[in-house]
mmCIF file of C-alpha atoms and ligand atoms in Angstrom:
data_model
loop_
_atom_site.group_PDB
_atom_site.id
_atom_site.type_symbol
_atom_site.label_atom_id
_atom_site.label_comp_id
_atom_site.label_asym_id
_atom_site.label_seq_id
_atom_site.Cartn_x
_atom_site.Cartn_y
_atom_site.Cartn_z
ATOM 1 C CA UNK B 1 65.508 37.479 67.003
ATOM 2 C CA UNK B 2 63.257 38.683 64.178
ATOM 3 C CA UNK B 3 60.165 37.305 65.814
ATOM 4 C CA UNK B 4 61.221 38.282 69.298
ATOM 5 C CA UNK B 5 58.857 40.643 71.116
ATOM 6 C CA UNK B 6 60.237 44.073 71.893
ATOM 7 C CA UNK B 7 60.087 46.038 75.131
ATOM 8 C CA UNK B 8 59.771 49.820 75.335
ATOM 9 C CA UNK B 9 62.329 51.462 77.610
ATOM 10 C CA UNK B 10 62.465 55.254 77.698
ATOM 11 C CA UNK B 11 61.277 55.733 74.142
ATOM 12 C CA UNK B 12 63.345 52.967 72.525
ATOM 13 C CA UNK B 13 62.461 49.378 71.666
ATOM 14 C CA UNK B 14 64.709 46.516 72.696
ATOM 15 C CA UNK B 15 64.328 42.794 71.927
ATOM 16 C CA UNK B 16 62.990 41.026 75.025
ATOM 17 C CA UNK B 17 66.324 39.258 75.638
ATOM 18 C CA UNK B 18 68.173 42.579 75.629
ATOM 19 C CA UNK B 19 65.654 44.704 77.490
ATOM 20 C CA UNK B 20 67.626 45.686 80.593
ATOM 21 C CA UNK B 21 67.900 48.537 83.028
ATOM 22 C CA UNK B 22 70.675 49.618 85.354
ATOM 23 C CA UNK B 23 71.458 47.756 88.568
ATOM 24 C CA UNK B 24 71.572 51.242 90.110
ATOM 25 C CA UNK B 25 67.914 51.850 89.291
ATOM 26 C CA UNK B 26 66.094 52.591 92.538
ATOM 27 C CA UNK B 27 63.166 50.536 91.317
ATOM 28 C CA UNK B 28 65.415 47.520 91.864
ATOM 29 C CA UNK B 29 67.413 48.782 94.840
ATOM 30 C CA UNK B 30 64.480 50.123 96.871
ATOM 31 C CA UNK B 31 61.241 49.144 95.133
ATOM 32 C CA UNK B 32 60.978 52.851 94.407
ATOM 33 C CA UNK B 33 58.517 53.083 91.542
ATOM 34 C CA UNK B 34 54.967 52.382 90.434
ATOM 35 C CA UNK B 35 53.323 50.005 87.991
ATOM 36 C CA UNK B 36 50.156 48.817 86.277
ATOM 37 C CA UNK B 37 49.022 45.456 84.910
ATOM 38 C CA UNK B 38 46.631 45.861 81.974
ATOM 39 C CA UNK B 39 44.977 43.488 79.506
ATOM 40 C CA UNK B 40 44.314 43.710 75.828
ATOM 41 C CA UNK B 41 41.309 41.792 74.521
ATOM 42 C CA UNK B 42 40.973 41.330 70.759
ATOM 43 C CA UNK B 43 43.100 44.361 69.930
ATOM 44 C CA UNK B 44 41.480 46.664 72.487
ATOM 45 C CA UNK B 45 43.325 47.703 75.643
ATOM 46 C CA UNK B 46 40.730 47.282 78.363
ATOM 47 C CA UNK B 47 40.234 50.373 80.544
ATOM 48 C CA UNK B 48 43.598 51.778 79.441
ATOM 49 C CA UNK B 49 42.677 55.346 80.431
ATOM 50 C CA UNK B 50 41.647 54.176 83.915
ATOM 51 C CA UNK B 51 44.942 52.285 84.361
ATOM 52 C CA UNK B 52 46.985 55.265 83.178
ATOM 53 C CA UNK B 53 45.050 57.541 85.554
ATOM 54 C CA UNK B 54 45.794 55.176 88.438
ATOM 55 C CA UNK B 55 49.479 55.015 87.462
ATOM 56 C CA UNK B 56 49.719 58.806 87.649
ATOM 57 C CA UNK B 57 47.883 58.852 90.998
ATOM 58 C CA UNK B 58 50.348 56.295 92.385
ATOM 59 C CA UNK B 59 53.276 58.344 91.004
ATOM 60 C CA UNK B 60 51.844 61.519 92.537
ATOM 61 C CA UNK B 61 51.625 59.819 95.936
ATOM 62 C CA UNK B 62 55.330 58.909 95.867
ATOM 63 C CA UNK B 63 56.298 62.299 94.363
ATOM 64 C CA UNK B 64 57.540 60.763 91.137
ATOM 65 C CA UNK B 65 57.120 63.006 88.109
ATOM 66 C CA UNK B 66 56.491 60.858 85.036
ATOM 67 C CA UNK B 67 58.260 62.497 82.079
ATOM 68 C CA UNK B 68 55.351 61.826 79.680
ATOM 69 C CA UNK B 69 51.848 63.250 79.583
ATOM 70 C CA UNK B 70 49.010 60.761 80.095
ATOM 71 C CA UNK B 71 48.188 60.981 76.368
ATOM 72 C CA UNK B 72 51.800 60.250 75.450
ATOM 73 C CA UNK B 73 51.743 57.273 77.818
ATOM 74 C CA UNK B 74 48.578 55.902 76.194
ATOM 75 C CA UNK B 75 50.215 56.351 72.780
ATOM 76 C CA UNK B 76 53.400 54.584 73.910
ATOM 77 C CA UNK B 77 51.369 51.568 75.123
ATOM 78 C CA UNK B 78 49.382 51.418 71.866
ATOM 79 C CA UNK B 79 52.529 51.724 69.738
ATOM 80 C CA UNK B 80 54.325 49.005 71.679
ATOM 81 C CA UNK B 81 51.362 46.673 71.109
ATOM 82 C CA UNK B 82 51.271 47.521 67.407
ATOM 83 C CA UNK B 83 54.994 46.931 67.053
ATOM 84 C CA UNK B 84 54.573 43.518 68.647
ATOM 85 C CA UNK B 85 51.418 42.771 66.624
ATOM 86 C CA UNK B 86 49.653 41.488 69.723
ATOM 87 C CA UNK B 87 45.879 41.139 69.949
ATOM 88 C CA UNK B 88 45.304 39.430 73.291
ATOM 89 C CA UNK B 89 48.015 40.308 75.695
ATOM 90 C CA UNK B 90 49.150 41.441 79.095
ATOM 91 C CA UNK B 91 50.686 44.897 79.408
ATOM 92 C CA UNK B 92 53.015 45.738 82.267
ATOM 93 C CA UNK B 93 53.648 49.432 82.658
ATOM 94 C CA UNK B 94 56.441 50.345 85.063
ATOM 95 C CA UNK B 95 57.861 53.713 86.050
ATOM 96 C CA UNK B 96 60.860 53.604 88.361
ATOM 97 C CA UNK B 97 62.680 56.410 90.146
ATOM 98 C CA UNK B 98 65.553 55.724 87.727
ATOM 99 C CA UNK B 99 69.280 55.385 88.120
ATOM 100 C CA UNK B 100 70.808 56.787 91.286
ATOM 101 C CA UNK B 101 73.585 55.930 93.705
ATOM 102 C CA UNK B 102 73.733 53.478 96.606
ATOM 103 C CA UNK B 103 71.784 55.738 98.911
ATOM 104 C CA UNK B 104 68.023 55.747 99.016
ATOM 105 C CA UNK B 105 67.664 59.493 98.532
ATOM 106 C CA UNK B 106 65.534 59.927 95.394
ATOM 107 C CA UNK B 107 67.150 63.303 94.730
ATOM 108 C CA UNK B 108 70.083 61.279 93.375
ATOM 109 C CA UNK B 109 67.874 59.948 90.585
ATOM 110 C CA UNK B 110 67.557 62.627 87.913
ATOM 111 C CA UNK B 111 65.518 60.645 85.368
ATOM 112 C CA UNK B 112 62.691 58.149 85.941
ATOM 113 C CA UNK B 113 62.713 55.031 83.735
ATOM 114 C CA UNK B 114 59.591 54.086 81.785
ATOM 115 C CA UNK B 115 59.182 50.436 80.833
ATOM 116 C CA UNK B 116 56.355 48.948 78.774
ATOM 117 C CA UNK B 117 56.299 45.172 78.477
ATOM 118 C CA UNK B 118 53.640 43.537 76.321
ATOM 119 C CA UNK B 119 53.483 39.798 76.293
ATOM 120 C CA UNK B 120 51.125 36.909 75.819
ATOM 121 C CA UNK B 121 49.001 36.214 78.860
ATOM 122 C CA UNK B 122 49.246 33.010 80.800
ATOM 123 C CA UNK B 123 45.799 31.806 81.722
ATOM 124 C CA UNK B 124 45.091 30.743 85.257
ATOM 125 C CA UNK B 125 44.845 27.171 86.423
ATOM 126 C CA UNK B 126 42.627 24.802 84.485
ATOM 127 C CA UNK B 127 39.065 24.802 85.800
ATOM 128 C CA UNK B 128 39.493 27.824 88.110
ATOM 129 C CA UNK B 129 36.483 29.643 86.641
ATOM 130 C CA UNK B 130 34.296 26.563 86.455
ATOM 131 C CA UNK B 131 35.084 25.057 89.862
ATOM 132 C CA UNK B 132 36.450 27.946 91.899
ATOM 133 C CA UNK B 133 39.778 28.102 93.710
ATOM 134 C CA UNK B 134 41.021 27.559 97.250
ATOM 135 C CA UNK B 135 42.335 30.368 99.456
ATOM 136 C CA UNK B 136 43.795 30.900 102.913
ATOM 137 C CA UNK B 137 44.390 33.800 105.284
ATOM 138 C CA UNK B 138 48.067 34.644 105.336
ATOM 139 C CA UNK B 139 50.070 35.424 108.490
ATOM 140 C CA UNK B 140 51.354 38.567 106.818
ATOM 141 C CA UNK B 141 49.068 41.550 107.331
ATOM 142 C CA UNK B 142 48.421 44.034 104.562
ATOM 143 C CA UNK B 143 50.698 47.037 104.997
ATOM 144 C CA UNK B 144 48.830 49.681 106.988
ATOM 145 C CA UNK B 145 47.476 52.816 105.307
ATOM 146 C CA UNK B 146 50.133 54.901 107.058
ATOM 147 C CA UNK B 147 52.931 52.740 105.633
ATOM 148 C CA UNK B 148 53.552 51.408 102.114
ATOM 149 C CA UNK B 149 49.813 51.024 101.581
ATOM 150 C CA UNK B 150 48.532 49.024 98.620
ATOM 151 C CA UNK B 151 46.315 51.967 97.742
ATOM 152 C CA UNK B 152 49.518 52.997 95.961
ATOM 153 C CA UNK B 153 50.389 50.499 93.245
ATOM 154 C CA UNK B 154 54.085 50.725 94.041
ATOM 155 C CA UNK B 155 56.924 48.313 93.315
ATOM 156 C CA UNK B 156 56.890 47.306 96.995
ATOM 157 C CA UNK B 157 55.100 43.967 96.596
ATOM 158 C CA UNK B 158 56.975 41.886 99.154
ATOM 159 C CA UNK B 159 53.869 41.990 101.314
ATOM 160 C CA UNK B 160 51.923 40.182 98.591
ATOM 161 C CA UNK B 161 54.858 37.926 97.666
ATOM 162 C CA UNK B 162 55.140 36.682 101.281
ATOM 163 C CA UNK B 163 51.426 35.905 101.349
ATOM 164 C CA UNK B 164 51.703 34.054 98.040
ATOM 165 C CA UNK B 165 54.664 32.029 99.339
ATOM 166 C CA UNK B 166 52.507 30.977 102.275
ATOM 167 C CA UNK B 167 49.705 29.842 99.973
ATOM 168 C CA UNK B 168 52.183 27.952 97.765
ATOM 169 C CA UNK B 169 53.768 26.263 100.784
ATOM 170 C CA UNK B 170 50.324 25.079 101.877
ATOM 171 C CA UNK B 171 49.179 23.896 98.472
ATOM 172 C CA UNK B 172 46.448 26.529 98.342
ATOM 173 C CA UNK B 173 45.699 28.539 95.182
ATOM 174 C CA UNK B 174 45.613 32.042 96.627
ATOM 175 C CA UNK B 175 46.228 34.010 99.823
ATOM 176 C CA UNK B 176 44.007 36.596 101.473
ATOM 177 C CA UNK B 177 45.557 39.421 103.502
ATOM 178 C CA UNK B 178 43.949 40.846 106.622
ATOM 179 C CA UNK B 179 44.561 44.460 107.582
ATOM 180 C CA UNK B 180 45.991 45.515 110.956
ATOM 181 C CA UNK B 181 42.614 45.321 112.754
ATOM 182 C CA UNK B 182 41.899 41.826 111.476
ATOM 183 C CA UNK B 183 39.390 42.761 108.783
ATOM 184 C CA UNK B 184 39.783 41.343 105.304
ATOM 185 C CA UNK B 185 41.788 43.611 102.989
ATOM 186 C CA UNK B 186 42.188 41.746 99.686
ATOM 187 C CA UNK B 187 44.038 38.969 97.896
ATOM 188 C CA UNK B 188 47.691 39.261 96.861
ATOM 189 C CA UNK B 189 46.738 40.937 93.586
ATOM 190 C CA UNK B 190 42.959 40.738 93.663
ATOM 191 C CA UNK B 191 40.030 42.388 95.370
ATOM 192 C CA UNK B 192 37.540 40.196 97.193
ATOM 193 C CA UNK B 193 33.742 40.017 97.302
ATOM 194 C CA UNK B 194 31.308 37.870 99.253
ATOM 195 C CA UNK B 195 27.603 37.176 98.791
ATOM 196 C CA UNK B 196 25.326 36.933 101.822
ATOM 197 C CA UNK B 197 21.525 37.138 101.957
ATOM 198 C CA UNK B 198 21.415 37.963 98.257
ATOM 199 C CA UNK B 199 23.626 40.986 98.827
ATOM 200 C CA UNK B 200 27.225 41.561 97.697
ATOM 201 C CA UNK B 201 29.733 42.831 100.256
ATOM 202 C CA UNK B 202 33.290 44.044 99.669
ATOM 203 C CA UNK B 203 35.884 45.723 101.918
ATOM 204 C CA UNK B 204 36.682 49.440 101.617
ATOM 205 C CA UNK B 205 40.070 50.573 100.273
ATOM 206 C CA UNK B 206 40.581 52.287 103.635
ATOM 207 C CA UNK B 207 41.841 48.885 104.826
ATOM 208 C CA UNK B 208 44.868 49.484 102.581
ATOM 209 C CA UNK B 209 43.595 47.609 99.520
ATOM 210 C CA UNK B 210 44.022 48.759 95.964
ATOM 211 C CA UNK B 211 41.014 50.395 94.290
ATOM 212 C CA UNK B 212 40.732 47.708 91.622
ATOM 213 C CA UNK B 213 39.586 48.535 88.134
ATOM 214 C CA UNK B 214 38.020 45.083 87.750
ATOM 215 C CA UNK B 215 36.270 45.572 91.109
ATOM 216 C CA UNK B 216 34.860 48.857 89.821
ATOM 217 C CA UNK B 217 33.381 46.994 86.843
ATOM 218 C CA UNK B 218 31.718 44.537 89.252
ATOM 219 C CA UNK B 219 30.277 47.424 91.271
ATOM 220 C CA UNK B 220 28.803 48.897 88.075
ATOM 221 C CA UNK B 221 27.438 45.514 86.977
ATOM 222 C CA UNK B 222 25.779 44.892 90.329
ATOM 223 C CA UNK B 223 24.049 48.273 90.042
ATOM 224 C CA UNK B 224 22.943 47.457 86.494
ATOM 225 C CA UNK B 225 21.588 44.057 87.560
ATOM 226 C CA UNK B 226 19.837 45.529 90.585
ATOM 227 C CA UNK B 227 21.869 43.501 93.100
ATOM 228 C CA UNK B 228 22.558 45.391 96.305
ATOM 229 C CA UNK B 229 26.278 45.937 96.916
ATOM 230 C CA UNK B 230 27.674 47.333 100.149
ATOM 231 C CA UNK B 231 31.224 48.419 100.903
ATOM 232 C CA UNK B 232 31.895 47.412 104.496
ATOM 233 C CA UNK B 233 34.434 45.802 106.822
ATOM 234 C CA UNK B 234 34.474 42.026 106.436
ATOM 235 C CA UNK B 235 35.653 39.617 109.109
ATOM 236 C CA UNK B 236 37.108 36.160 108.440
ATOM 237 C CA UNK B 237 33.891 34.739 109.976
ATOM 238 C CA UNK B 238 31.794 36.594 107.410
ATOM 239 C CA UNK B 239 33.807 34.978 104.620
ATOM 240 C CA UNK B 240 33.660 31.486 106.183
ATOM 241 C CA UNK B 241 29.865 31.750 106.394
ATOM 242 C CA UNK B 242 29.248 33.483 103.053
ATOM 243 C CA UNK B 243 27.170 31.616 100.470
ATOM 244 C CA UNK B 244 29.438 32.790 97.641
ATOM 245 C CA UNK B 245 32.797 34.528 97.347
ATOM 246 C CA UNK B 246 35.004 35.614 94.468
ATOM 247 C CA UNK B 247 38.189 37.463 93.560
ATOM 248 C CA UNK B 248 38.538 40.159 90.904
ATOM 249 C CA UNK B 249 41.681 41.434 89.211
ATOM 250 C CA UNK B 250 43.176 42.209 85.824
ATOM 251 C CA UNK B 251 45.187 38.986 85.682
ATOM 252 C CA UNK B 252 42.560 36.719 87.260
ATOM 253 C CA UNK B 253 39.468 38.520 85.902
ATOM 254 C CA UNK B 254 36.648 37.033 88.057
ATOM 255 C CA UNK B 255 37.273 33.749 89.852
ATOM 256 C CA UNK B 256 34.995 32.033 92.402
ATOM 257 C CA UNK B 257 36.450 31.009 95.790
ATOM 258 C CA UNK B 258 35.260 27.572 96.876
ATOM 259 C CA UNK B 259 37.262 27.078 100.081
ATOM 260 C CA UNK B 260 39.007 29.265 102.675
ATOM 261 C CA UNK B 261 41.322 27.766 105.325
ATOM 262 C CA UNK B 262 39.661 24.400 104.608
ATOM 263 C CA UNK B 263 36.135 25.772 105.212
ATOM 264 C CA UNK B 264 33.850 25.191 102.272
ATOM 265 C CA UNK B 265 32.223 28.382 101.001
ATOM 266 C CA UNK B 266 28.499 27.901 100.376
ATOM 267 C CA UNK B 267 27.999 24.570 98.651
ATOM 268 C CA UNK B 268 31.590 24.597 97.369
ATOM 269 C CA UNK B 269 30.531 25.476 93.832
ATOM 270 C CA UNK B 270 30.314 28.820 92.024
ATOM 271 C CA UNK B 271 26.975 30.332 93.072
ATOM 272 C CA UNK B 272 24.289 32.015 90.955
ATOM 273 C CA UNK B 273 25.282 35.619 91.751
ATOM 274 C CA UNK B 274 28.949 34.950 90.911
ATOM 275 C CA UNK B 275 28.016 33.110 87.717
ATOM 276 C CA UNK B 276 25.678 35.873 86.583
ATOM 277 C CA UNK B 277 28.326 38.540 87.232
ATOM 278 C CA UNK B 278 31.004 36.484 85.447
ATOM 279 C CA UNK B 279 28.802 36.171 82.363
ATOM 280 C CA UNK B 280 28.147 39.923 82.372
ATOM 281 C CA UNK B 281 31.816 40.648 83.000
ATOM 282 C CA UNK B 282 32.740 38.752 79.846
ATOM 283 C CA UNK B 283 30.373 40.925 77.831
ATOM 284 C CA UNK B 284 32.067 44.024 79.275
ATOM 285 C CA UNK B 285 35.600 42.929 78.341
ATOM 286 C CA UNK B 286 34.464 41.978 74.840
ATOM 287 C CA UNK B 287 32.876 45.396 74.281
ATOM 288 C CA UNK B 288 35.441 47.485 72.340
ATOM 289 C CA UNK B 289 33.981 50.721 73.716
ATOM 290 C CA UNK B 290 35.451 49.807 77.116
ATOM 291 C CA UNK B 291 39.023 50.355 76.014
ATOM 292 C CA UNK B 292 41.390 51.897 73.507
ATOM 293 C CA UNK B 293 42.127 50.239 70.183
ATOM 294 C CA UNK B 294 45.750 49.204 69.708
HETATM 295 N N1 PXG D 301 44.825 44.410 94.725
HETATM 296 C C1 PXG D 301 46.142 44.473 94.485
HETATM 297 C C2 PXG D 301 47.085 44.579 95.617
HETATM 298 C C3 PXG D 301 46.619 44.438 93.163
HETATM 299 O O1 PXG D 301 47.911 44.499 92.926
HETATM 300 C C4 PXG D 301 44.313 44.241 92.412
HETATM 301 C C5 PXG D 301 43.919 44.310 93.735
HETATM 302 C C6 PXG D 301 43.260 44.175 91.344
HETATM 303 O O2 PXG D 301 43.173 45.406 90.679
HETATM 304 P P1 PXG D 301 42.734 45.524 89.151
HETATM 305 O O3 PXG D 301 42.785 46.981 88.857
HETATM 306 O O4 PXG D 301 43.749 44.748 88.346
HETATM 307 O O5 PXG D 301 41.385 44.966 89.059
HETATM 308 C C7 PXG D 301 45.698 44.319 92.103
HETATM 309 C C8 PXG D 301 46.199 44.273 90.704
HETATM 310 C C9 PXG D 301 49.591 39.624 88.308
HETATM 311 C C10 PXG D 301 49.409 40.884 89.021
HETATM 312 O O6 PXG D 301 50.328 39.629 87.311
HETATM 313 C C11 PXG D 301 48.155 41.375 89.303
HETATM 314 C C12 PXG D 301 47.997 42.571 90.004
HETATM 315 C C13 PXG D 301 49.113 43.191 90.421
HETATM 316 C C14 PXG D 301 50.347 42.684 90.146
HETATM 317 C C15 PXG D 301 50.522 41.538 89.436
HETATM 318 O O7 PXG D 301 49.046 38.611 88.758
HETATM 319 N N2 PXG D 301 46.717 43.013 90.310
#
């Protein structure tokens, strides 16, 4: 137990094996809560302020008052990492509505629960970055913007889980979700980009996708490199006929897509624009000024 990682729950640390919350927590009963997935690179929590800002925006949208200030939240993440002596890790920040009764009314939940899990990161499949991954359009549409939209990073992830199940069942690495009009929204936990005529295209968040922090880095890098980037609706056809495509996300970082629904993308290998951006992206995550030291 001495070497066991600890988990922060409401200001206390518990060994991983004993880190538990109530079965009456509405995060479990109704998916009523919000979360963030963050990475620490070499002792620096990448874009921690941006993730905490997004967490509070998500909480605001579901009228959940987080009982810590943003600064206190940043401190709690840093302290949890220090306690666990982690240098390269994955941070999962969760705020649930808290314990209530067996009715969905959030007024029955007087105190939100704050959970901070820090753990070692599992890397994605061997060769994903070098060779690219396969993807498929899922039958499950992204939740519309006037429903449990993924603009809110809420605990309602069944939409993404169903899409992932479909990809798994078909032996494909990742699923892509379309929005209600048939335009491309995003991956299950990734934003998506294509390259066409030397230009980068990516869907708007008004299709119900999350405003990704990794995607934002790519937008900044494209500007810095002088590559035109346009936010616009993308059709499945546009992806099938793109010369390059890639996913971005905290867990996946940047990963090329080599095949979609059995159609080869470009020449089936990571293209020059993707490779250039990936190289630049690695410089960004290694730069300690892009995060907060743990
Ligand atoms: N879209 C959705 C729906 C997400 O959940 C992203 C895009 C990428 O955003 P960032 O800010 O990370 O660039 C996400 C976030 C995981 C995991 O462990 C990853 C996410 C969410 C939940 C779990 O694989 N990605």
